[in-house]
Amino acid sequence: MGDRQFIIPGEERNPGSSAMLLSLSPDGRWLGYPAGDSYVVRDLTGTRTMAFPPSETGRRMAAWVWSADSKRLLVGDFREGNDNTYTLVDVLTGSRTPAMIPAARTPLALTNEGEVVSRARDQQPEHVRVLTLTVSAIGDATGRSVTIDASAILAQNESLFPGSVLVHPDGGGYLLGVGTADGISTGVLRVAADGRVLERVVDVPRDNREFWNVLGVNGDGLLLSRQTNGTGRQATTVVAVTGKALRDLVALPHESVVAVPGASAR
């Protein structure tokens, strides 16, 4: 959105990697991209880079999730299966701390204090109206439970989107996407840190010609994307949520793949 461009060096591109393995910090400063089986995070305001090689052959690295203030990144070391390991990175200092996340849990978000928000892998993703999260410090394998019961505020055909849990930009509580059982976004809820549903932040306009998605947060608030299909070409617009109002920020070139803001490996 600031008209900045960065071409990933040819020798570092992995032709087998999805573009969705790219990540961008919410403030737009740090770009992450796969480099073979490793992962590289680059400071777009300078030339500094940080490399994250896998722990052994056959494993790969990816950015998992950024904190809302863009100061911390959770990096995953994974193989196909459930034996992922994670490292918390302070991108300003470069310090790296192993994160104790049980194999039975999936990281969803990262607080500004460096706590990991996760959910149990065995929770069914279809038609979820009550979601239990665990918020844990990096060195704590147990953490505290946070239960979100949205039954009273959701329409009959709506459910929570467990993969769309975001820490609010002000660090107080969460933003949680909701939609239909077949994956169509219909709105976003504001949830307190203790799990209480505070309000329905926004309702997504319903139009059969458009497909909406929750992108993430930047320093000011929530960002959505609106995709429209016309004459065989897909166009995407980044939309900001201010109060209850929707404001178009930028229209992306046709067939663009959105990789901002935040990590998208999950």
Tab-separated table of C-alpha atoms in Angstrom:
chain	number	residue	atom	x	y	z
A	1	MET	CA	0.000	0.000	0.000
A	2	GLY	CA	3.058	2.223	0.239
A	3	ASP	CA	4.004	1.317	-3.349
A	4	ARG	CA	7.025	-0.610	-2.079
A	5	GLN	CA	8.143	-3.642	-4.040
A	6	PHE	CA	10.603	-6.394	-3.258
A	7	ILE	CA	11.618	-9.176	-5.624
A	8	ILE	CA	12.703	-12.334	-3.816
A	9	PRO	CA	16.212	-13.208	-5.048
A	10	GLY	CA	16.141	-15.918	-7.699
A	11	GLU	CA	18.561	-18.201	-5.873
A	12	GLU	CA	16.308	-18.116	-2.793
A	13	ARG	CA	12.988	-18.831	-4.443
A	14	ASN	CA	11.582	-22.321	-4.011
A	15	PRO	CA	9.476	-23.193	-7.085
A	16	GLY	CA	7.564	-25.778	-5.027
A	17	SER	CA	6.516	-23.275	-2.359
A	18	SER	CA	3.096	-21.680	-2.342
A	19	ALA	CA	2.992	-17.890	-2.489
A	20	MET	CA	0.882	-18.114	0.650
A	21	LEU	CA	4.015	-19.053	2.595
A	22	LEU	CA	4.983	-15.401	2.284
A	23	SER	CA	4.291	-13.273	5.342
A	24	LEU	CA	4.362	-9.592	6.165
A	25	SER	CA	4.347	-8.032	9.620
A	26	PRO	CA	1.229	-5.931	10.344
A	27	ASP	CA	3.289	-2.714	10.177
A	28	GLY	CA	4.606	-3.651	6.724
A	29	ARG	CA	8.253	-3.591	7.761
A	30	TRP	CA	9.233	-7.283	7.843
A	31	LEU	CA	8.823	-9.623	4.877
A	32	GLY	CA	9.166	-13.376	5.330
A	33	TYR	CA	9.636	-15.859	2.497
A	34	PRO	CA	10.776	-19.470	1.975
A	35	ALA	CA	14.357	-20.060	0.869
A	36	GLY	CA	14.533	-23.726	-0.014
A	37	ASP	CA	13.585	-25.564	3.190
A	38	SER	CA	14.710	-22.573	5.280
A	39	TYR	CA	12.887	-19.310	5.946
A	40	VAL	CA	14.189	-15.741	5.653
A	41	VAL	CA	12.800	-12.587	7.275
A	42	ARG	CA	13.954	-9.303	5.730
A	43	ASP	CA	13.713	-5.738	7.005
A	44	LEU	CA	12.186	-3.828	4.076
A	45	THR	CA	13.393	-0.526	5.523
A	46	GLY	CA	17.005	-1.683	5.207
A	47	THR	CA	19.058	-4.718	4.226
A	48	ARG	CA	19.025	-6.776	7.430
A	49	THR	CA	17.929	-10.407	7.082
A	50	MET	CA	17.413	-13.284	9.517
A	51	ALA	CA	17.644	-16.896	8.350
A	52	PHE	CA	15.882	-19.860	9.960
A	53	PRO	CA	17.213	-23.240	8.785
A	54	PRO	CA	15.283	-26.454	9.572
A	55	SER	CA	16.473	-28.636	12.436
A	56	GLU	CA	17.156	-31.590	10.127
A	57	THR	CA	16.826	-32.825	6.545
A	58	GLY	CA	13.239	-33.374	5.454
A	59	ARG	CA	11.803	-30.607	7.603
A	60	ARG	CA	10.812	-27.092	6.518
A	61	MET	CA	10.465	-23.676	8.114
A	62	ALA	CA	7.609	-21.173	7.902
A	63	ALA	CA	6.293	-18.063	9.622
A	64	TRP	CA	3.267	-19.015	11.709
A	65	VAL	CA	1.923	-15.796	13.176
A	66	TRP	CA	2.962	-12.204	13.992
A	67	SER	CA	2.097	-10.211	17.096
A	68	ALA	CA	-0.214	-7.259	16.410
A	69	ASP	CA	2.574	-4.784	17.250
A	70	SER	CA	4.945	-6.485	14.735
A	71	LYS	CA	7.672	-6.991	17.354
A	72	ARG	CA	7.433	-10.773	17.613
A	73	LEU	CA	7.088	-13.655	15.185
A	74	LEU	CA	6.347	-17.319	15.818
A	75	VAL	CA	8.349	-19.506	13.420
A	76	GLY	CA	7.491	-23.166	12.864
A	77	ASP	CA	9.855	-26.068	12.108
A	78	PHE	CA	7.662	-28.772	10.594
A	79	ARG	CA	7.329	-32.000	8.685
A	80	GLU	CA	4.127	-33.380	7.199
A	81	GLY	CA	2.436	-34.620	10.351
A	82	ASN	CA	1.962	-33.345	13.881
A	83	ASP	CA	5.550	-33.017	15.127
A	84	ASN	CA	5.851	-29.255	14.660
A	85	THR	CA	8.213	-27.275	16.882
A	86	TYR	CA	8.141	-23.497	17.296
A	87	THR	CA	10.467	-20.593	18.088
A	88	LEU	CA	9.509	-17.112	19.277
A	89	VAL	CA	11.599	-14.434	17.550
A	90	ASP	CA	12.087	-10.844	18.699
A	91	VAL	CA	12.651	-9.263	15.290
A	92	LEU	CA	14.215	-6.080	16.673
A	93	THR	CA	16.920	-7.850	18.705
A	94	GLY	CA	17.062	-11.134	16.789
A	95	SER	CA	16.708	-13.185	19.993
A	96	ARG	CA	15.099	-16.614	19.629
A	97	THR	CA	13.288	-18.559	22.354
A	98	PRO	CA	11.930	-22.127	21.988
A	99	ALA	CA	8.161	-22.172	22.457
A	100	MET	CA	6.612	-25.014	24.448
A	101	ILE	CA	3.459	-25.810	22.459
A	102	PRO	CA	2.084	-29.372	22.843
A	103	ALA	CA	1.756	-31.364	19.616
A	104	ALA	CA	-1.986	-31.630	20.225
A	105	ARG	CA	-2.410	-27.846	19.916
A	106	THR	CA	-2.391	-25.493	16.910
A	107	PRO	CA	-1.059	-21.914	17.354
A	108	LEU	CA	-3.563	-19.305	16.136
A	109	ALA	CA	-2.321	-15.937	17.391
A	110	LEU	CA	0.431	-14.201	19.329
A	111	THR	CA	-0.136	-11.482	21.933
A	112	ASN	CA	2.031	-8.364	22.141
A	113	GLU	CA	3.498	-9.816	25.353
A	114	GLY	CA	4.639	-12.938	23.518
A	115	GLU	CA	1.945	-15.318	24.739
A	116	VAL	CA	0.727	-17.971	22.295
A	117	VAL	CA	-3.000	-18.403	21.647
A	118	SER	CA	-3.775	-21.955	20.525
A	119	ARG	CA	-6.605	-24.476	20.177
A	120	ALA	CA	-6.839	-28.249	20.431
A	121	ARG	CA	-6.274	-30.054	17.140
A	122	ASP	CA	-9.198	-32.400	17.774
A	123	GLN	CA	-11.780	-29.596	17.855
A	124	GLN	CA	-14.017	-29.929	14.817
A	125	PRO	CA	-13.741	-26.908	12.480
A	126	GLU	CA	-17.296	-27.236	11.123
A	127	HIS	CA	-20.104	-25.205	12.665
A	128	VAL	CA	-18.235	-24.158	15.811
A	129	ARG	CA	-20.280	-21.881	18.076
A	130	VAL	CA	-18.298	-22.392	21.283
A	131	LEU	CA	-14.498	-22.219	21.004
A	132	THR	CA	-11.986	-22.940	23.753
A	133	LEU	CA	-8.572	-21.306	23.414
A	134	THR	CA	-5.443	-21.712	25.508
A	135	VAL	CA	-3.249	-18.685	26.207
A	136	SER	CA	0.222	-19.660	27.376
A	137	ALA	CA	3.597	-18.067	27.985
A	138	ILE	CA	6.441	-19.346	25.831
A	139	GLY	CA	7.891	-21.500	28.610
A	140	ASP	CA	4.504	-22.798	29.795
A	141	ALA	CA	3.080	-25.959	28.234
A	142	THR	CA	-0.289	-25.621	30.007
A	143	GLY	CA	-1.500	-22.000	30.082
A	144	ARG	CA	-4.987	-20.724	30.891
A	145	SER	CA	-8.238	-21.566	29.112
A	146	VAL	CA	-10.446	-18.959	27.452
A	147	THR	CA	-13.911	-20.087	26.329
A	148	ILE	CA	-15.763	-18.052	23.704
A	149	ASP	CA	-19.493	-18.824	23.537
A	150	ALA	CA	-20.955	-16.953	20.569
A	151	SER	CA	-24.227	-18.895	20.394
A	152	ALA	CA	-26.326	-15.895	21.413
A	153	ILE	CA	-24.945	-13.536	18.770
A	154	LEU	CA	-24.605	-15.835	15.746
A	155	ALA	CA	-27.358	-16.471	13.226
A	156	GLN	CA	-28.631	-20.034	12.961
A	157	ASN	CA	-26.496	-20.839	9.923
A	158	GLU	CA	-23.338	-19.115	11.216
A	159	SER	CA	-20.304	-20.489	13.024
A	160	LEU	CA	-16.975	-19.247	14.319
A	161	PHE	CA	-13.880	-19.489	12.128
A	162	PRO	CA	-11.233	-20.942	14.493
A	163	GLY	CA	-8.460	-20.178	12.009
A	164	SER	CA	-9.396	-16.487	12.030
A	165	VAL	CA	-8.463	-15.539	15.600
A	166	LEU	CA	-6.621	-12.197	15.756
A	167	VAL	CA	-5.290	-10.223	18.693
A	168	HIS	CA	-6.904	-6.778	18.654
A	169	PRO	CA	-4.475	-4.006	17.600
A	170	ASP	CA	-4.727	-2.381	21.040
A	171	GLY	CA	-3.719	-5.678	22.638
A	172	GLY	CA	-7.000	-5.983	24.549
A	173	GLY	CA	-8.861	-9.130	23.577
A	174	TYR	CA	-9.450	-10.667	20.175
A	175	LEU	CA	-11.127	-10.303	16.819
A	176	LEU	CA	-12.782	-13.457	15.516
A	177	GLY	CA	-14.161	-14.092	12.041
A	178	VAL	CA	-17.576	-15.725	11.597
A	179	GLY	CA	-19.381	-17.134	8.607
A	180	THR	CA	-21.480	-19.898	7.153
A	181	ALA	CA	-20.717	-23.597	7.519
A	182	ASP	CA	-19.455	-23.687	3.930
A	183	GLY	CA	-16.773	-21.083	4.676
A	184	ILE	CA	-18.375	-17.840	3.462
A	185	SER	CA	-17.388	-14.891	5.696
A	186	THR	CA	-20.301	-12.922	7.156
A	187	GLY	CA	-18.738	-10.773	9.889
A	188	VAL	CA	-16.226	-10.240	12.690
A	189	LEU	CA	-16.740	-10.350	16.480
A	190	ARG	CA	-14.860	-8.400	19.162
A	191	VAL	CA	-14.062	-10.658	22.132
A	192	ALA	CA	-12.654	-9.659	25.531
A	193	ALA	CA	-9.490	-11.267	26.883
A	194	ASP	CA	-11.611	-13.452	29.175
A	195	GLY	CA	-13.713	-14.761	26.256
A	196	ARG	CA	-16.816	-12.552	26.616
A	197	VAL	CA	-18.294	-11.583	23.246
A	198	LEU	CA	-18.460	-7.776	23.323
A	199	GLU	CA	-19.910	-6.849	19.957
A	200	ARG	CA	-20.270	-7.659	16.321
A	201	VAL	CA	-17.657	-5.310	14.887
A	202	VAL	CA	-18.784	-5.537	11.288
A	203	ASP	CA	-21.209	-7.380	9.031
A	204	VAL	CA	-19.816	-8.264	5.635
A	205	PRO	CA	-22.045	-7.175	2.717
A	206	ARG	CA	-23.694	-10.126	0.996
A	207	ASP	CA	-23.328	-10.137	-2.774
A	208	ASN	CA	-23.108	-13.275	-4.910
A	209	ARG	CA	-20.524	-11.530	-7.095
A	210	GLU	CA	-18.155	-10.864	-4.174
A	211	PHE	CA	-16.154	-13.002	-1.770
A	212	TRP	CA	-14.910	-11.465	1.488
A	213	ASN	CA	-12.113	-12.610	3.759
A	214	VAL	CA	-10.517	-11.432	7.000
A	215	LEU	CA	-6.919	-10.417	6.198
A	216	GLY	CA	-5.698	-9.419	9.630
A	217	VAL	CA	-4.844	-6.214	11.481
A	218	ASN	CA	-2.523	-3.293	10.963
A	219	GLY	CA	-1.624	-0.583	13.443
A	220	ASP	CA	-5.053	1.055	13.133
A	221	GLY	CA	-7.525	-1.798	13.031
A	222	LEU	CA	-9.082	-4.621	11.087
A	223	LEU	CA	-8.427	-5.259	7.396
A	224	LEU	CA	-10.657	-7.266	5.041
A	225	SER	CA	-10.316	-8.267	1.411
A	226	ARG	CA	-13.078	-8.155	-1.194
A	227	GLN	CA	-12.704	-10.338	-4.276
A	228	THR	CA	-14.837	-9.820	-7.350
A	229	ASN	CA	-14.933	-11.890	-10.500
A	230	GLY	CA	-15.598	-10.240	-13.822
A	231	THR	CA	-14.907	-11.262	-17.415
A	232	GLY	CA	-12.900	-14.237	-16.178
A	233	ARG	CA	-10.499	-12.156	-14.084
A	234	GLN	CA	-10.330	-11.837	-10.319
A	235	ALA	CA	-9.846	-8.425	-8.702
A	236	THR	CA	-9.047	-7.922	-5.017
A	237	THR	CA	-9.527	-4.784	-2.932
A	238	VAL	CA	-8.111	-4.283	0.581
A	239	VAL	CA	-10.779	-2.771	2.844
A	240	ALA	CA	-10.283	-1.097	6.250
A	241	VAL	CA	-12.864	-1.244	9.032
A	242	THR	CA	-13.254	2.079	10.870
A	243	GLY	CA	-15.954	1.900	13.506
A	244	LYS	CA	-18.789	0.238	11.605
A	245	ALA	CA	-17.773	1.739	8.256
A	246	LEU	CA	-15.896	0.001	5.434
A	247	ARG	CA	-13.310	2.016	3.499
A	248	ASP	CA	-11.488	0.838	0.367
A	249	LEU	CA	-7.723	1.219	0.807
A	250	VAL	CA	-6.205	-0.135	-2.382
A	251	ALA	CA	-7.235	-2.097	-5.462
A	252	LEU	CA	-4.639	-4.757	-6.204
A	253	PRO	CA	-3.586	-5.806	-9.709
A	254	HIS	CA	-5.677	-8.577	-11.228
A	255	GLU	CA	-4.868	-12.111	-10.012
A	256	SER	CA	-2.783	-10.805	-7.090
A	257	VAL	CA	-2.306	-13.143	-4.141
A	258	VAL	CA	-2.771	-11.383	-0.798
A	259	ALA	CA	-0.003	-12.191	1.689
A	260	VAL	CA	-0.499	-9.258	4.069
A	261	PRO	CA	-0.808	-8.511	6.824
A	262	GLY	CA	0.519	-11.251	9.044
A	263	ALA	CA	1.774	-14.758	8.604
A	264	SER	CA	-0.378	-17.233	6.728
A	265	ALA	CA	1.269	-20.633	7.104
A	266	ARG	CA	-1.512	-21.929	9.325
